[in-house]
Structure formats: C-alpha cells, structure tokens
Amino acid sequence: MKNNKKILITGGFGFIGTHCIEKWSKENWDVYVIDNLSSNAIDPTHNIAKKTVFVNKDILNVNWNDLPKFDLILHLASPVGPVGVLKHSGKMARIILDDIYWAIEGATKNNCPLIFISTSEIYGYREYKSYLKEEDDKVLHGDFTVRNEYAIAKLLSEIVLSNHAKINTSFQYQIIRPFNVTGEYQLPDGGFVLPRFVQQALSGDDITVYYSGQQLRAFTWVKDIVEGIYLTSEAPSNLWNQEWNIGNELNEQTILYLAQKVKEISNSPSSIIHVDPKELHGPLFSEAPEKIPNSEKIKKEFGWKPTKFVDEVINEVIKFYKKQ
C-alpha cells in the first residue's frame, strides 16, 4: 500500500500548476488538485491530470474537513495575466485575500508548510531598469490600475503570511516571486505574449507588438521556475519564511526581439505590426513596468540555476503549438 507524501496544488491545472504536477509526481508525491477550471491549461482528461486526485471547485467552496491530511500546500490559484485580470477589476483584492486566508487555514489545520506563488509585479514602478532584489522597495506609482490592484493584493498576501507566522511560530511558508514565466502549456488567453506571438506566426496572422516593442523582459523557462519552487519546499528550517525571486536575468530581451525570433524560428510569413493594446483590450489595460530579477539569493542558498536561454524557450513553445 502506498504511503507517499501528499501535496495539494490549488489552481493545479493552470500553466505553472501543470508543470508542478509533473515535478511532484516524479518525486513520488501523491498530488491533489483543486481547480475551478476558469483558466486551466489542461483539462481533467489530460494524461498529466490523470496523475492527480482532482476536486472541481472554487477553493472557497471546499471544506478542509472533506480533504485528507496534506504534507505540503502549494497555492497557485489566482486570476492571472495582463488581460486575464481585467475582468476582475474592483474584485481582485477580495479574491486573492480570501484565497490566502483559506490556504493559511488549511496549512494550520494540516500542520504543514504553505508555498505561496506571488508575482514580480509586487515591485511596482521603476523609472530606470534595475535588477530587483527581494528586499528592494515596492513602489506604487501612477493610476490605480487593475494591474496595481493585482500586485498590491499579492503583496498584502505576503504581508499576511509574514505576520501570521510571527504569532503562530510553528507556521512555515515560502513566498515565490516568478519573473516572466513561459514555456509549453502557456495559453495566450490571459494576455501572455509568447504564446500569442507563436499562434499568430503559425496561422500567418500579423504579430501584434504593443507600443514600440522596446519593453524589456527576462523570460524564464517554466520548468526552471518549478525547480526553484521545489528546492524551496525542501529547504532546511532556517531557510523557511522567506521571499524568493526566481528568474533568468540572462534572458533579458525586448518584446520586439521576441516577435522577430518567433517569426524567424517558425519561418512565418506574418508581418510584425505595432498596436495600441488599449484599442484591443479597452481602457483598463496597462503595460507592465520593466522587471528584471536579481536571483542571486536562490542561486546562493539552493544552487538553483536556469537552464534554458530565451531562443530555446521560443523554440519549445513553437514546437508545442505546432503539435496542437
């Protein structure tokens, strides 16, 4: 009879969650997933999904007494994406905060650690490019955009976790701040740029670059991100209750470079055109500030290192969508 450790992944059929299922299954964990299928990358019939015990509900409709005892909770469930968040304007904070309180309740009840997937958006506005460290200031600047609502709700969730641990000293958490994750299974629906470019290129449509395309991003392969998450879950006791940037600063490129490489690698006849995203997505859309990680902390403490450069990741996503 199996007696493996059990992990609960909220939002587990999403893009990052799909890769987390593969990772923890490979490490011989029993994987449980709660997902309301609102932004899933795979469906419950997918071969990866079949490795899980699946609960098809919103997490707030799940009673902890109806679940088995877990050894780890990985909390991924969240609205996501520069376009995906827009429909939650004015409701974002409640969604994210209600969910983190539910996850904390579960971790406390199970007496198990909680890993919270936050966002690099919490760093906010920078006038000039900077390599962001975990302890750097978080800067709210300009209008109260939906994107700001998302970022501040995630940051407040981090603060809630930290303060909860100060009064409940047995509570353990890790906060993960991923930078520009991409790879296979990522969908364009939430506004994610690489799968959008790839789908446009493969169908021969115009590749639509927002504004000038000079925005800088440091794209990180999803499996590198997941490896970093896993390493933090195995941390010795003195390395819990901390924040971790996970990103590949060596992959820093412009959005226009991404479009040009997608066109080149896919041998696409598509034209690259420049558009105003507010004309496509409405006035609530806002462009992300430039966010380049300083990931020295996770490299130093866990020996983490990224393994794929940006052109390799582009190639993987093109191959993935060619098979769809």
Short mmCIF file of C-alpha atoms in Angstrom, two decimals:
data_model
loop_
_atom_site.label_atom_id
_atom_site.label_comp_id
_atom_site.label_asym_id
_atom_site.label_seq_id
_atom_site.Cartn_x
_atom_site.Cartn_y
_atom_site.Cartn_z
CA MET A 1 0.00 0.00 0.00
CA LYS A 2 1.34 3.41 -0.99
CA ASN A 3 2.18 5.80 1.81
CA ASN A 4 3.54 8.71 -0.19
CA LYS A 5 3.55 12.27 0.98
CA LYS A 6 0.57 14.30 -0.19
CA ILE A 7 0.66 17.74 -1.80
CA LEU A 8 -2.33 19.94 -2.54
CA ILE A 9 -1.92 22.26 -5.52
CA THR A 10 -4.58 24.94 -5.84
CA GLY A 11 -5.10 26.03 -9.43
CA GLY A 12 -3.13 22.94 -10.36
CA PHE A 13 -4.43 22.64 -13.92
CA GLY A 14 -3.12 26.10 -14.79
CA PHE A 15 0.11 26.68 -16.69
CA ILE A 16 2.60 26.56 -13.80
CA GLY A 17 0.47 24.03 -11.91
CA THR A 18 0.63 21.58 -14.81
CA HIS A 19 4.41 21.53 -14.60
CA CYS A 20 4.25 21.30 -10.79
CA ILE A 21 2.08 18.17 -11.09
CA GLU A 22 4.75 16.61 -13.28
CA LYS A 23 7.55 17.57 -10.88
CA TRP A 24 5.96 16.39 -7.64
CA SER A 25 4.61 13.21 -9.27
CA LYS A 26 8.12 12.44 -10.48
CA GLU A 27 9.31 12.88 -6.88
CA ASN A 28 6.73 10.25 -5.82
CA TRP A 29 4.26 12.55 -4.11
CA ASP A 30 0.52 11.95 -4.27
CA VAL A 31 -0.83 15.06 -5.97
CA TYR A 32 -4.25 16.52 -5.18
CA VAL A 33 -5.58 19.42 -7.25
CA ILE A 34 -8.36 21.89 -6.60
CA ASP A 35 -9.24 23.91 -9.69
CA ASN A 36 -12.43 25.62 -10.85
CA LEU A 37 -11.24 25.33 -14.47
CA SER A 38 -11.61 29.08 -15.06
CA SER A 39 -8.15 29.47 -16.64
CA ASN A 40 -6.87 25.91 -16.94
CA ALA A 41 -4.10 24.93 -19.35
CA ILE A 42 -5.08 21.24 -19.32
CA ASP A 43 -8.42 19.57 -18.75
CA PRO A 44 -9.19 16.68 -16.38
CA THR A 45 -8.85 14.11 -19.19
CA HIS A 46 -5.24 15.09 -19.97
CA ASN A 47 -2.56 12.49 -19.20
CA ILE A 48 -0.90 14.85 -16.70
CA ALA A 49 -4.24 15.44 -14.95
CA LYS A 50 -4.70 11.70 -14.58
CA LYS A 51 -1.76 11.67 -12.17
CA THR A 52 -3.87 13.64 -9.67
CA VAL A 53 -6.86 13.41 -7.39
CA PHE A 54 -8.98 16.25 -8.73
CA VAL A 55 -11.58 18.39 -6.97
CA ASN A 56 -13.51 20.56 -9.46
CA LYS A 57 -14.49 23.50 -7.26
CA ASP A 58 -13.59 27.02 -6.34
CA ILE A 59 -11.28 26.64 -3.36
CA LEU A 60 -13.55 28.74 -1.12
CA ASN A 61 -16.26 26.12 -1.64
CA VAL A 62 -14.02 23.35 -0.34
CA ASN A 63 -14.18 22.42 3.34
CA TRP A 64 -10.85 21.35 4.81
CA ASN A 65 -12.66 18.61 6.75
CA ASP A 66 -13.55 16.95 3.43
CA LEU A 67 -9.89 16.63 2.41
CA PRO A 68 -7.16 14.23 3.52
CA LYS A 69 -4.17 15.36 5.54
CA PHE A 70 -1.51 17.06 3.46
CA ASP A 71 2.25 17.37 3.90
CA LEU A 72 2.52 20.49 1.73
CA ILE A 73 0.16 23.06 0.21
CA LEU A 74 1.21 24.86 -2.98
CA HIS A 75 -1.10 27.82 -3.53
CA LEU A 76 -1.22 28.83 -7.20
CA ALA A 77 -4.92 29.63 -7.66
CA SER A 78 -5.32 33.25 -8.75
CA PRO A 79 -6.52 35.47 -11.56
CA VAL A 80 -3.54 35.91 -13.82
CA GLY A 81 -2.26 37.72 -16.89
CA PRO A 82 -2.29 41.35 -18.07
CA VAL A 83 -5.58 40.74 -19.91
CA GLY A 84 -6.91 37.98 -17.65
CA VAL A 85 -7.02 40.28 -14.62
CA LEU A 86 -9.12 42.99 -16.30
CA LYS A 87 -12.49 41.28 -15.78
CA HIS A 88 -11.79 41.19 -12.03
CA SER A 89 -11.41 44.95 -11.68
CA GLY A 90 -12.60 46.04 -8.24
CA LYS A 91 -12.88 42.41 -7.07
CA MET A 92 -9.27 41.34 -7.38
CA ALA A 93 -8.20 42.08 -3.83
CA ARG A 94 -11.08 40.14 -2.29
CA ILE A 95 -10.41 37.11 -4.49
CA ILE A 96 -6.70 36.96 -3.71
CA LEU A 97 -7.01 37.74 0.00
CA ASP A 98 -9.94 35.39 0.64
CA ASP A 99 -7.91 32.65 -1.02
CA ILE A 100 -4.76 33.25 1.04
CA TYR A 101 -6.73 33.16 4.31
CA TRP A 102 -8.29 29.86 3.18
CA ALA A 103 -4.81 28.47 2.38
CA ILE A 104 -3.41 29.59 5.74
CA GLU A 105 -6.34 27.90 7.49
CA GLY A 106 -5.53 24.68 5.65
CA ALA A 107 -1.82 24.80 6.39
CA THR A 108 -2.59 25.41 10.06
CA LYS A 109 -5.12 22.58 10.19
CA ASN A 110 -2.72 20.18 8.46
CA ASN A 111 0.31 21.46 10.38
CA CYS A 112 2.13 21.62 7.05
CA PRO A 113 4.10 24.25 5.15
CA LEU A 114 2.48 26.60 2.64
CA ILE A 115 4.14 27.82 -0.56
CA PHE A 116 2.56 30.95 -1.99
CA ILE A 117 3.14 31.89 -5.61
CA SER A 118 3.21 35.66 -5.59
CA THR A 119 4.33 37.81 -8.51
CA SER A 120 7.20 40.00 -9.64
CA GLU A 121 4.53 42.70 -10.12
CA ILE A 122 4.77 43.46 -6.39
CA TYR A 123 7.93 45.50 -7.02
CA GLY A 124 5.88 48.05 -8.92
CA TYR A 125 7.19 51.01 -10.84
CA ARG A 126 10.82 51.70 -11.70
CA GLU A 127 11.85 54.76 -13.70
CA TYR A 128 15.01 53.03 -14.87
CA LYS A 129 15.89 49.40 -15.43
CA SER A 130 17.05 47.74 -12.23
CA TYR A 131 17.85 44.21 -11.13
CA LEU A 132 15.32 43.65 -8.38
CA LYS A 133 16.33 42.06 -5.08
CA GLU A 134 13.87 40.53 -2.64
CA GLU A 135 14.33 43.34 -0.12
CA ASP A 136 14.01 46.21 -2.63
CA ASP A 137 11.29 48.82 -2.17
CA LYS A 138 7.85 48.18 -3.57
CA VAL A 139 6.69 51.28 -5.43
CA LEU A 140 3.06 52.13 -6.22
CA HIS A 141 3.11 54.79 -8.89
CA GLY A 142 0.52 56.46 -11.08
CA ASP A 143 -3.11 55.48 -11.53
CA PHE A 144 -4.96 52.86 -9.52
CA THR A 145 -4.96 50.32 -12.35
CA VAL A 146 -6.32 46.78 -12.27
CA ARG A 147 -2.72 45.67 -12.56
CA ASN A 148 -1.91 47.62 -9.40
CA GLU A 149 -4.88 46.03 -7.65
CA TYR A 150 -3.49 42.61 -8.54
CA ALA A 151 0.07 43.50 -7.45
CA ILE A 152 -0.95 45.09 -4.15
CA ALA A 153 -3.29 42.19 -3.30
CA LYS A 154 -0.41 39.78 -3.84
CA LEU A 155 1.90 41.97 -1.75
CA LEU A 156 -0.69 42.20 1.02
CA SER A 157 -0.97 38.40 0.94
CA GLU A 158 2.78 38.23 1.51
CA ILE A 159 2.44 40.59 4.48
CA VAL A 160 -0.44 38.50 5.88
CA LEU A 161 1.70 35.35 5.65
CA SER A 162 4.64 37.02 7.35
CA ASN A 163 2.56 38.46 10.18
CA HIS A 164 0.66 35.21 10.70
CA ALA A 165 3.97 33.40 11.15
CA LYS A 166 5.01 35.92 13.82
CA ILE A 167 2.09 34.94 16.06
CA ASN A 168 1.95 31.26 15.07
CA THR A 169 5.60 30.29 15.36
CA SER A 170 5.07 26.74 14.08
CA PHE A 171 3.70 28.07 10.78
CA GLN A 172 6.09 27.73 7.82
CA TYR A 173 5.75 29.42 4.43
CA GLN A 174 7.74 30.29 1.35
CA ILE A 175 6.92 33.20 -0.98
CA ILE A 176 7.87 32.75 -4.63
CA ARG A 177 8.15 35.73 -6.96
CA PRO A 178 8.44 34.36 -10.51
CA PHE A 179 9.62 36.61 -13.34
CA ASN A 180 8.09 36.34 -16.81
CA VAL A 181 7.43 32.63 -16.87
CA THR A 182 6.87 30.96 -20.22
CA GLY A 183 7.02 27.54 -21.86
CA GLU A 184 4.76 24.80 -23.15
CA TYR A 185 1.13 24.73 -21.96
CA GLN A 186 1.03 28.50 -21.53
CA LEU A 187 -2.06 29.95 -23.19
CA PRO A 188 -2.40 33.36 -24.82
CA ASP A 189 -5.81 33.91 -23.21
CA GLY A 190 -4.60 35.91 -20.20
CA GLY A 191 -2.50 38.18 -22.41
CA PHE A 192 0.71 36.17 -22.32
CA VAL A 193 2.96 37.39 -25.06
CA LEU A 194 4.99 34.40 -26.29
CA PRO A 195 2.06 32.01 -26.97
CA ARG A 196 0.19 34.90 -28.62
CA PHE A 197 3.11 35.63 -30.94
CA VAL A 198 3.52 31.92 -31.72
CA GLN A 199 -0.15 31.38 -32.54
CA GLN A 200 -0.15 34.47 -34.76
CA ALA A 201 3.02 33.37 -36.54
CA LEU A 202 1.85 29.81 -37.15
CA SER A 203 -1.50 30.96 -38.52
CA GLY A 204 0.08 33.63 -40.72
CA ASP A 205 -1.66 36.47 -38.90
CA ASP A 206 0.03 39.75 -38.07
CA ILE A 207 2.28 39.50 -35.00
CA THR A 208 0.97 42.31 -32.82
CA VAL A 209 3.62 44.08 -30.76
CA TYR A 210 2.29 46.50 -28.15
CA TYR A 211 3.61 50.05 -28.49
CA SER A 212 7.26 50.28 -29.60
CA GLY A 213 8.22 46.77 -28.51
CA GLN A 214 11.23 48.12 -26.63
CA GLN A 215 9.86 46.91 -23.28
CA LEU A 216 12.42 44.68 -21.58
CA ARG A 217 11.55 41.27 -20.15
CA ALA A 218 13.67 38.44 -18.75
CA PHE A 219 11.76 35.34 -19.80
CA THR A 220 12.26 32.26 -17.64
CA TRP A 221 11.55 28.68 -18.67
CA VAL A 222 8.67 27.30 -16.63
CA LYS A 223 10.50 24.12 -15.63
CA ASP A 224 13.32 26.24 -14.21
CA ILE A 225 10.74 28.14 -12.16
CA VAL A 226 9.20 24.88 -10.93
CA GLU A 227 12.61 23.51 -9.99
CA GLY A 228 13.16 26.62 -7.90
CA ILE A 229 9.78 26.20 -6.19
CA TYR A 230 10.63 22.58 -5.43
CA LEU A 231 14.03 23.50 -3.97
CA THR A 232 12.42 25.99 -1.58
CA SER A 233 9.97 23.28 -0.48
CA GLU A 234 12.94 21.12 0.57
CA ALA A 235 14.64 23.93 2.50
CA PRO A 236 16.22 23.40 5.93
CA SER A 237 14.33 25.04 8.78
CA ASN A 238 16.48 28.19 8.78
CA LEU A 239 15.54 28.97 5.17
CA TRP A 240 11.75 28.97 5.58
CA ASN A 241 9.53 32.05 5.97
CA GLN A 242 11.35 33.95 3.23
CA GLU A 243 10.81 35.51 -0.18
CA TRP A 244 12.50 34.13 -3.30
CA ASN A 245 12.94 35.72 -6.70
CA ILE A 246 13.08 33.14 -9.47
CA GLY A 247 14.01 34.47 -12.88
CA ASN A 248 16.66 34.38 -15.57
CA GLU A 249 18.29 37.77 -15.95
CA LEU A 250 20.48 36.34 -18.72
CA ASN A 251 17.34 36.09 -20.88
CA GLU A 252 16.73 39.84 -20.88
CA GLN A 253 15.40 40.88 -24.28
CA THR A 254 12.94 43.32 -25.79
CA ILE A 255 9.42 42.30 -26.78
CA LEU A 256 10.30 43.21 -30.37
CA TYR A 257 13.22 40.75 -30.26
CA LEU A 258 10.75 38.08 -29.13
CA ALA A 259 8.46 38.81 -32.07
CA GLN A 260 11.34 38.78 -34.56
CA LYS A 261 12.69 35.47 -33.20
CA VAL A 262 9.25 33.83 -33.28
CA LYS A 263 8.86 34.89 -36.93
CA GLU A 264 12.37 33.68 -37.79
CA ILE A 265 12.31 30.32 -35.99
CA SER A 266 8.81 29.44 -37.19
CA ASN A 267 9.64 30.58 -40.74
CA SER A 268 6.39 32.52 -40.69
CA PRO A 269 5.14 34.83 -43.47
CA SER A 270 3.49 37.05 -40.81
CA SER A 271 4.18 40.75 -40.64
CA ILE A 272 5.19 42.36 -37.34
CA ILE A 273 2.95 45.34 -36.61
CA HIS A 274 2.79 47.79 -33.70
CA VAL A 275 -0.54 48.32 -31.95
CA ASP A 276 -2.03 50.16 -29.01
CA PRO A 277 -3.24 47.42 -26.60
CA LYS A 278 -5.94 49.71 -25.19
CA GLU A 279 -7.61 49.62 -28.60
CA LEU A 280 -7.67 45.81 -28.34
CA HIS A 281 -8.42 45.31 -24.65
CA GLY A 282 -10.06 48.52 -23.54
CA PRO A 283 -9.03 51.42 -21.31
CA LEU A 284 -8.39 49.25 -18.23
CA PHE A 285 -5.32 47.66 -19.83
CA SER A 286 -1.94 48.80 -18.54
CA GLU A 287 1.54 47.79 -19.60
CA ALA A 288 3.79 46.18 -17.01
CA PRO A 289 6.85 48.07 -15.79
CA GLU A 290 10.21 46.60 -16.72
CA LYS A 291 11.06 43.86 -14.26
CA ILE A 292 14.49 42.21 -14.35
CA PRO A 293 15.26 39.84 -11.48
CA ASN A 294 18.23 39.57 -9.25
CA SER A 295 18.05 35.86 -8.45
CA GLU A 296 21.33 35.58 -6.55
CA LYS A 297 19.62 34.57 -3.31
CA ILE A 298 18.10 31.32 -4.61
CA LYS A 299 21.32 30.57 -6.52
CA LYS A 300 23.41 31.01 -3.39
CA GLU A 301 21.17 29.16 -0.93
CA PHE A 302 19.95 26.27 -3.10
CA GLY A 303 22.33 26.10 -6.06
CA TRP A 304 19.45 26.88 -8.41
CA LYS A 305 20.37 27.93 -11.91
CA PRO A 306 18.35 28.49 -15.08
CA THR A 307 18.96 26.01 -17.87
CA LYS A 308 17.25 27.38 -21.00
CA PHE A 309 18.04 30.55 -22.88
CA VAL A 310 15.29 32.59 -24.46
CA ASP A 311 15.71 31.27 -28.03
CA GLU A 312 15.43 27.69 -26.74
CA VAL A 313 12.22 28.54 -24.89
CA ILE A 314 10.78 30.20 -28.00
CA ASN A 315 11.61 27.06 -29.98
CA GLU A 316 9.89 24.85 -27.39
CA VAL A 317 6.69 26.89 -27.47
CA ILE A 318 6.65 26.85 -31.29
CA LYS A 319 7.03 23.04 -31.29
CA PHE A 320 4.27 22.73 -28.68
CA TYR A 321 1.78 24.75 -30.69
CA LYS A 322 2.67 23.01 -33.94
CA LYS A 323 1.52 19.77 -32.29
CA GLN A 324 -1.80 21.21 -31.12
#
